[in-house]
């Protein structure tokens, strides 16, 4: 890949706020991601400043700092759901990633599944759970095993695999600790994959292998036994199909700029969209930097390319992201 953003003078970006931390259950991961992004921008000569976002003071901090643009590295509620994007819109500060509406839709697993279904894109069957839901009815409808998850969390937080009907109550209670709906989803037996999107481009597919029951929080951020295969081992035609599906799902919710789509591939070779991430992790265990590396783009180049999407008239390898402030 030709790195068109290499010609952009770092001073062009002005003063950049790197927004990290926040108040979601993914705070610790966000702080690690944010520090990595901040370090990369500083190495590139960008006037970047890290901000640990607090909901009570973020408006005052941003206003006092007179920032020219923001790099959002906030994961989960408050940062990936449209709220910080709305704050930046009101303040007139251009920002990275998807706009308010698409961020909110992608973050909400229930709403995003509804949109995927309406668009004719494959996503596993599901049911919304509550205190009165009959576990036997859910099992009869979706089969076993199945996944129970909170609709508004990321990083596999609050998720449980249910192998027996009697496990449903505990799985529901685990997920219901978090805001929003709780859904049960049909289990897809097969390989786990992820596709990174950068502008209009899909990067090489990564296959995930873990000895855990599924790619959970521990497998994502702590385990040294998780394997990441890139090349993915898929046939070129199948990989291309998965990339096209990921981009279609991303566009279905209106997402733009950069992100990641997680996909399960069943034994018969059919890909199923599991979830969309509009502010994926950027830690040493993260998948987006890994996919970028596969096309010869190092971490600093990746971060710079994402920030460049906030410039009016940006003409790099990646298209301008989003219809938010500062995008064209």
CSV table of C-alpha atoms in Angstrom, one decimal:
chain,number,residue,atom,x,y,z
A,1,UNK,CA,0.0,0.0,0.0
A,2,UNK,CA,1.2,3.5,-0.9
A,3,UNK,CA,1.1,5.6,2.2
A,4,UNK,CA,-0.5,8.8,0.9
A,5,UNK,CA,-0.8,10.3,4.4
A,6,UNK,CA,3.0,10.4,4.6
A,7,UNK,CA,2.8,13.8,2.8
A,8,UNK,CA,0.5,15.3,5.4
A,9,UNK,CA,2.3,17.8,7.6
A,10,UNK,CA,1.6,16.9,11.2
A,11,UNK,CA,0.9,20.5,11.9
A,12,UNK,CA,-2.1,20.3,9.6
A,13,UNK,CA,-4.0,18.5,12.3
A,14,UNK,CA,-3.6,21.3,14.8
A,15,UNK,CA,-4.1,20.3,18.5
A,16,UNK,CA,-5.5,16.8,18.8
A,17,UNK,CA,-7.4,15.4,21.8
A,18,UNK,CA,-7.0,11.6,22.2
A,19,UNK,CA,-10.1,10.6,24.1
A,20,UNK,CA,-9.7,7.5,26.2
A,21,UNK,CA,-10.8,5.9,29.5
A,22,UNK,CA,-14.4,6.8,30.0
A,23,UNK,CA,-16.8,5.1,32.4
A,24,UNK,CA,-17.7,1.8,30.7
A,25,UNK,CA,-16.7,-1.7,31.7
A,26,UNK,CA,-14.1,-1.4,29.0
A,27,UNK,CA,-12.3,1.5,30.6
A,28,UNK,CA,-9.0,-0.4,31.3
A,29,UNK,CA,-8.8,-1.5,27.7
A,30,UNK,CA,-9.6,2.0,26.5
A,31,UNK,CA,-6.8,3.5,28.5
A,32,UNK,CA,-4.3,1.0,27.0
A,33,UNK,CA,-5.6,1.7,23.5
A,34,UNK,CA,-5.6,5.4,24.0
A,35,UNK,CA,-2.0,5.5,25.3
A,36,UNK,CA,-0.8,3.5,22.3
A,37,UNK,CA,-2.6,5.9,19.9
A,38,UNK,CA,-1.2,8.9,21.8
A,39,UNK,CA,2.3,7.6,21.7
A,40,UNK,CA,2.0,6.9,17.9
A,41,UNK,CA,0.8,10.4,17.1
A,42,UNK,CA,3.5,12.0,19.2
A,43,UNK,CA,6.1,9.9,17.4
A,44,UNK,CA,4.7,11.4,14.2
A,45,UNK,CA,5.1,14.9,15.4
A,46,UNK,CA,1.4,15.6,16.0
A,47,UNK,CA,0.4,18.0,18.8
A,48,UNK,CA,-1.6,15.3,20.6
A,49,UNK,CA,-2.9,15.3,24.1
A,50,UNK,CA,-4.4,12.4,26.1
A,51,UNK,CA,-7.7,13.0,27.9
A,52,UNK,CA,-9.1,10.5,30.4
A,53,UNK,CA,-12.8,11.2,29.7
A,54,UNK,CA,-15.1,11.9,32.6
A,55,UNK,CA,-18.8,12.5,31.9
A,56,UNK,CA,-19.0,15.3,34.4
A,57,UNK,CA,-16.1,17.3,33.0
A,58,UNK,CA,-15.5,16.4,29.4
A,59,UNK,CA,-17.3,19.5,28.0
A,60,UNK,CA,-15.2,21.8,30.1
A,61,UNK,CA,-11.9,20.0,29.3
A,62,UNK,CA,-12.5,20.1,25.6
A,63,UNK,CA,-13.6,23.7,25.6
A,64,UNK,CA,-10.7,24.8,27.7
A,65,UNK,CA,-8.2,23.0,25.6
A,66,UNK,CA,-9.5,24.5,22.3
A,67,UNK,CA,-8.8,21.3,20.3
A,68,UNK,CA,-8.9,21.2,16.6
A,69,UNK,CA,-9.9,17.6,16.3
A,70,UNK,CA,-10.4,14.4,18.3
A,71,UNK,CA,-9.2,10.8,18.0
A,72,UNK,CA,-11.8,8.7,19.8
A,73,UNK,CA,-10.4,5.6,21.5
A,74,UNK,CA,-13.3,5.2,23.9
A,75,UNK,CA,-14.7,1.7,23.9
A,76,UNK,CA,-18.2,0.7,25.0
A,77,UNK,CA,-21.1,2.9,26.4
A,78,UNK,CA,-20.3,6.6,26.5
A,79,UNK,CA,-17.6,6.4,23.8
A,80,UNK,CA,-18.8,4.0,21.1
A,81,UNK,CA,-22.5,4.6,21.3
A,82,UNK,CA,-22.8,8.1,19.8
A,83,UNK,CA,-22.7,10.1,23.1
A,84,UNK,CA,-19.1,11.5,22.8
A,85,UNK,CA,-19.7,11.9,19.1
A,86,UNK,CA,-22.7,14.1,19.9
A,87,UNK,CA,-20.7,16.2,22.3
A,88,UNK,CA,-18.0,16.8,19.6
A,89,UNK,CA,-20.7,17.6,17.0
A,90,UNK,CA,-22.2,20.3,19.3
A,91,UNK,CA,-18.7,21.7,19.9
A,92,UNK,CA,-17.8,21.7,16.2
A,93,UNK,CA,-14.7,19.4,16.7
A,94,UNK,CA,-14.0,17.0,13.8
A,95,UNK,CA,-13.5,13.4,15.1
A,96,UNK,CA,-12.4,10.0,13.9
A,97,UNK,CA,-14.8,7.1,13.1
A,98,UNK,CA,-18.5,6.9,12.7
A,99,UNK,CA,-21.1,9.6,13.3
A,100,UNK,CA,-23.7,9.8,16.1
A,101,UNK,CA,-26.4,7.6,14.6
A,102,UNK,CA,-24.3,4.8,13.2
A,103,UNK,CA,-22.2,4.6,16.4
A,104,UNK,CA,-25.4,4.2,18.4
A,105,UNK,CA,-26.8,1.5,16.1
A,106,UNK,CA,-23.6,-0.5,15.8
A,107,UNK,CA,-23.1,-0.4,19.6
A,108,UNK,CA,-26.6,-1.8,20.2
A,109,UNK,CA,-26.4,-5.5,19.3
A,110,UNK,CA,-30.2,-5.8,19.2
A,111,UNK,CA,-30.8,-2.9,16.9
A,112,UNK,CA,-27.9,-3.7,14.7
A,113,UNK,CA,-29.2,-7.3,14.3
A,114,UNK,CA,-32.6,-5.9,13.3
A,115,UNK,CA,-30.9,-3.8,10.6
A,116,UNK,CA,-28.8,-6.6,9.4
A,117,UNK,CA,-31.9,-8.8,9.1
A,118,UNK,CA,-33.8,-6.0,7.2
A,119,UNK,CA,-30.9,-5.7,4.8
A,120,UNK,CA,-30.9,-9.4,4.1
A,121,UNK,CA,-27.5,-10.0,5.7
A,122,UNK,CA,-26.9,-13.2,7.6
A,123,UNK,CA,-26.9,-12.9,11.4
A,124,UNK,CA,-27.8,-15.7,13.9
A,125,UNK,CA,-31.4,-16.0,15.1
A,126,UNK,CA,-32.0,-14.4,18.5
A,127,UNK,CA,-34.5,-13.7,21.2
A,128,UNK,CA,-34.8,-10.8,23.7
A,129,UNK,CA,-34.8,-12.1,27.3
A,130,UNK,CA,-36.4,-10.8,30.5
A,131,UNK,CA,-37.1,-12.0,34.0
A,132,UNK,CA,-40.2,-13.9,32.8
A,133,UNK,CA,-38.6,-15.7,29.8
A,134,UNK,CA,-39.1,-19.5,29.9
A,135,UNK,CA,-35.6,-21.1,29.4
A,136,UNK,CA,-37.2,-24.2,27.8
A,137,UNK,CA,-39.0,-22.0,25.2
A,138,UNK,CA,-35.7,-20.2,24.4
A,139,UNK,CA,-33.9,-23.6,24.0
A,140,UNK,CA,-36.7,-25.0,21.9
A,141,UNK,CA,-36.5,-21.9,19.6
A,142,UNK,CA,-32.7,-21.5,19.3
A,143,UNK,CA,-31.3,-24.9,20.3
A,144,UNK,CA,-28.2,-25.6,22.4
A,145,UNK,CA,-25.6,-24.4,22.9
A,146,UNK,CA,-26.6,-20.7,22.7
A,147,UNK,CA,-25.0,-17.4,23.6
A,148,UNK,CA,-26.5,-14.9,26.1
A,149,UNK,CA,-25.2,-11.4,26.0
A,150,UNK,CA,-25.9,-7.8,27.0
A,151,UNK,CA,-26.9,-5.7,24.0
A,152,UNK,CA,-24.8,-2.6,24.9
A,153,UNK,CA,-21.4,-4.0,26.0
A,154,UNK,CA,-18.3,-4.9,24.0
A,155,UNK,CA,-15.2,-7.0,24.6
A,156,UNK,CA,-17.4,-10.0,25.3
A,157,UNK,CA,-18.2,-8.5,28.7
A,158,UNK,CA,-21.3,-10.1,30.4
A,159,UNK,CA,-21.5,-12.9,27.8
A,160,UNK,CA,-22.1,-16.6,28.6
A,161,UNK,CA,-22.3,-19.8,26.6
A,162,UNK,CA,-25.3,-21.8,27.7
A,163,UNK,CA,-25.0,-25.6,27.3
A,164,UNK,CA,-28.0,-26.7,29.4
A,165,UNK,CA,-31.4,-25.0,30.0
A,166,UNK,CA,-30.7,-24.7,33.7
A,167,UNK,CA,-27.8,-22.4,33.0
A,168,UNK,CA,-30.1,-19.8,31.4
A,169,UNK,CA,-31.0,-18.1,34.6
A,170,UNK,CA,-27.4,-17.4,35.7
A,171,UNK,CA,-26.5,-16.4,32.2
A,172,UNK,CA,-29.4,-13.9,32.1
A,173,UNK,CA,-28.4,-12.5,35.5
A,174,UNK,CA,-24.8,-12.0,34.4
A,175,UNK,CA,-25.9,-10.1,31.3
A,176,UNK,CA,-28.6,-8.1,33.0
A,177,UNK,CA,-26.1,-6.5,35.3
A,178,UNK,CA,-25.3,-4.2,32.4
A,179,UNK,CA,-27.6,-1.5,30.9
A,180,UNK,CA,-29.9,-2.3,27.9
A,181,UNK,CA,-31.6,-5.4,26.6
A,182,UNK,CA,-30.3,-9.0,27.1
A,183,UNK,CA,-30.4,-11.3,24.1
A,184,UNK,CA,-30.0,-15.0,23.5
A,185,UNK,CA,-28.4,-15.9,20.2
A,186,UNK,CA,-28.2,-19.2,18.3
A,187,UNK,CA,-24.7,-20.7,18.6
A,188,UNK,CA,-22.8,-21.0,15.3
A,189,UNK,CA,-20.4,-23.9,15.5
A,190,UNK,CA,-17.4,-23.1,13.4
A,191,UNK,CA,-14.5,-20.7,12.9
A,192,UNK,CA,-14.2,-17.2,14.3
A,193,UNK,CA,-13.0,-14.5,12.0
A,194,UNK,CA,-12.7,-10.7,12.0
A,195,UNK,CA,-12.5,-8.2,9.2
A,196,UNK,CA,-11.0,-4.7,9.6
A,197,UNK,CA,-12.4,-1.8,7.6
A,198,UNK,CA,-10.4,1.3,6.8
A,199,UNK,CA,-12.3,3.7,4.7
A,200,UNK,CA,-13.7,1.8,1.8
A,201,UNK,CA,-11.1,-0.9,2.1
A,202,UNK,CA,-11.3,-4.3,3.8
A,203,UNK,CA,-8.1,-5.6,5.2
A,204,UNK,CA,-7.0,-9.3,5.3
A,205,UNK,CA,-9.3,-11.5,7.3
A,206,UNK,CA,-7.9,-12.8,10.6
A,207,UNK,CA,-8.9,-16.2,12.1
A,208,UNK,CA,-9.1,-16.4,15.8
A,209,UNK,CA,-8.4,-19.6,17.7
A,210,UNK,CA,-8.8,-20.0,21.5
A,211,UNK,CA,-8.9,-23.0,23.9
A,212,UNK,CA,-11.7,-21.1,25.7
A,213,UNK,CA,-15.4,-21.8,25.0
A,214,UNK,CA,-15.4,-18.7,22.9
A,215,UNK,CA,-13.4,-15.6,22.2
A,216,UNK,CA,-14.1,-14.0,25.6
A,217,UNK,CA,-12.5,-11.1,27.5
A,218,UNK,CA,-9.7,-13.3,28.8
A,219,UNK,CA,-8.9,-14.6,25.4
A,220,UNK,CA,-8.9,-11.1,23.9
A,221,UNK,CA,-6.8,-9.2,26.3
A,222,UNK,CA,-5.0,-11.6,28.7
A,223,UNK,CA,-4.3,-15.0,27.3
A,224,UNK,CA,-1.1,-16.0,25.5
A,225,UNK,CA,-2.8,-19.1,24.1
A,226,UNK,CA,-5.1,-17.3,21.7
A,227,UNK,CA,-3.9,-17.7,18.1
A,228,UNK,CA,-4.3,-15.2,15.4
A,229,UNK,CA,-4.0,-16.5,11.8
A,230,UNK,CA,-3.3,-14.1,9.0
A,231,UNK,CA,-3.4,-15.3,6.3
A,232,UNK,CA,-6.7,-16.8,7.6
A,233,UNK,CA,-6.4,-20.1,5.8
A,234,UNK,CA,-9.6,-19.4,3.8
A,235,UNK,CA,-9.8,-19.9,0.1
A,236,UNK,CA,-9.4,-16.5,-1.8
A,237,UNK,CA,-13.1,-16.7,-3.0
A,238,UNK,CA,-14.3,-17.4,0.6
A,239,UNK,CA,-12.2,-14.6,2.1
A,240,UNK,CA,-13.5,-12.2,-0.5
A,241,UNK,CA,-17.1,-13.2,0.3
A,242,UNK,CA,-16.4,-12.6,4.0
A,243,UNK,CA,-14.8,-9.2,3.3
A,244,UNK,CA,-17.8,-8.1,1.1
A,245,UNK,CA,-20.2,-9.2,3.8
A,246,UNK,CA,-18.3,-7.2,6.5
A,247,UNK,CA,-18.3,-4.1,4.4
A,248,UNK,CA,-22.0,-4.5,3.6
A,249,UNK,CA,-22.8,-4.9,7.3
A,250,UNK,CA,-20.7,-1.9,8.2
A,251,UNK,CA,-22.5,0.3,5.6
A,252,UNK,CA,-26.0,-1.1,6.6
A,253,UNK,CA,-25.7,0.7,10.0
A,254,UNK,CA,-24.2,3.7,8.3
A,255,UNK,CA,-20.7,3.2,9.9
A,256,UNK,CA,-17.7,4.8,8.3
A,257,UNK,CA,-14.1,5.7,8.7
A,258,UNK,CA,-12.7,2.6,10.4
A,259,UNK,CA,-13.9,-0.3,12.4
A,260,UNK,CA,-14.1,-4.1,12.6
A,261,UNK,CA,-16.8,-6.7,11.9
A,262,UNK,CA,-16.8,-10.0,13.7
A,263,UNK,CA,-18.0,-13.0,11.8
A,264,UNK,CA,-18.6,-16.7,12.5
A,265,UNK,CA,-18.3,-19.2,9.7
A,266,UNK,CA,-20.4,-22.4,10.1
A,267,UNK,CA,-19.3,-25.8,9.1
A,268,UNK,CA,-21.0,-25.5,5.8
A,269,UNK,CA,-18.9,-22.5,5.0
A,270,UNK,CA,-21.6,-19.8,5.5
A,271,UNK,CA,-20.5,-16.6,7.2
A,272,UNK,CA,-22.7,-15.0,9.9
A,273,UNK,CA,-22.2,-11.4,11.2
A,274,UNK,CA,-22.0,-11.4,15.0
A,275,UNK,CA,-21.3,-7.8,15.8
A,276,UNK,CA,-19.8,-4.5,14.6
A,277,UNK,CA,-17.2,-2.4,16.3
A,278,UNK,CA,-16.9,1.3,15.5
A,279,UNK,CA,-14.0,1.9,17.9
A,280,UNK,CA,-12.0,-1.3,18.0
A,281,UNK,CA,-9.2,-2.0,20.5
A,282,UNK,CA,-5.8,-0.6,19.7
A,283,UNK,CA,-3.7,-2.5,22.2
A,284,UNK,CA,-0.8,-5.0,21.7
A,285,UNK,CA,-3.4,-7.8,21.5
A,286,UNK,CA,-5.7,-5.9,19.2
A,287,UNK,CA,-6.8,-7.1,15.8
A,288,UNK,CA,-6.9,-3.9,13.7
A,289,UNK,CA,-3.2,-3.2,14.0
A,290,UNK,CA,-2.6,-6.9,13.1
A,291,UNK,CA,-4.6,-6.7,9.9
A,292,UNK,CA,-2.9,-3.4,9.0
A,293,UNK,CA,0.5,-5.0,9.5
A,294,UNK,CA,-0.5,-7.8,7.0
A,295,UNK,CA,-0.7,-5.1,4.2
A,296,UNK,CA,2.6,-3.5,5.3
A,297,UNK,CA,1.1,-0.7,7.4
A,298,UNK,CA,2.8,-0.3,10.8
A,299,UNK,CA,0.9,0.9,13.9
A,300,UNK,CA,2.1,4.6,13.5
A,301,UNK,CA,1.0,4.6,9.9
A,302,UNK,CA,-2.4,3.1,10.8
A,303,UNK,CA,-3.1,5.7,13.5
A,304,UNK,CA,-2.0,8.6,11.2
A,305,UNK,CA,-4.3,7.3,8.4
A,306,UNK,CA,-7.3,7.1,10.8
A,307,UNK,CA,-6.6,10.7,12.0
A,308,UNK,CA,-6.2,11.9,8.4
A,309,UNK,CA,-9.8,10.8,7.7
A,310,UNK,CA,-10.9,13.9,9.8
A,311,UNK,CA,-9.4,16.3,7.2
A,312,UNK,CA,-11.6,18.0,4.6
A,313,UNK,CA,-10.9,16.7,1.1
A,314,UNK,CA,-8.6,13.9,2.4
A,315,UNK,CA,-7.6,11.8,-0.6
A,316,UNK,CA,-5.6,8.9,0.8
A,317,UNK,CA,-6.0,5.2,0.2
A,318,UNK,CA,-8.9,5.4,2.6
A,319,UNK,CA,-12.1,7.4,1.9
A,320,UNK,CA,-13.2,10.2,4.2
A,321,UNK,CA,-15.0,8.7,7.2
A,322,UNK,CA,-18.5,9.7,8.3
A,323,UNK,CA,-20.7,12.7,7.7
A,324,UNK,CA,-19.8,14.3,11.0
A,325,UNK,CA,-18.2,17.6,11.7
A,326,UNK,CA,-15.1,18.2,9.5
A,327,UNK,CA,-15.9,15.4,7.1
A,328,UNK,CA,-16.8,15.9,3.5
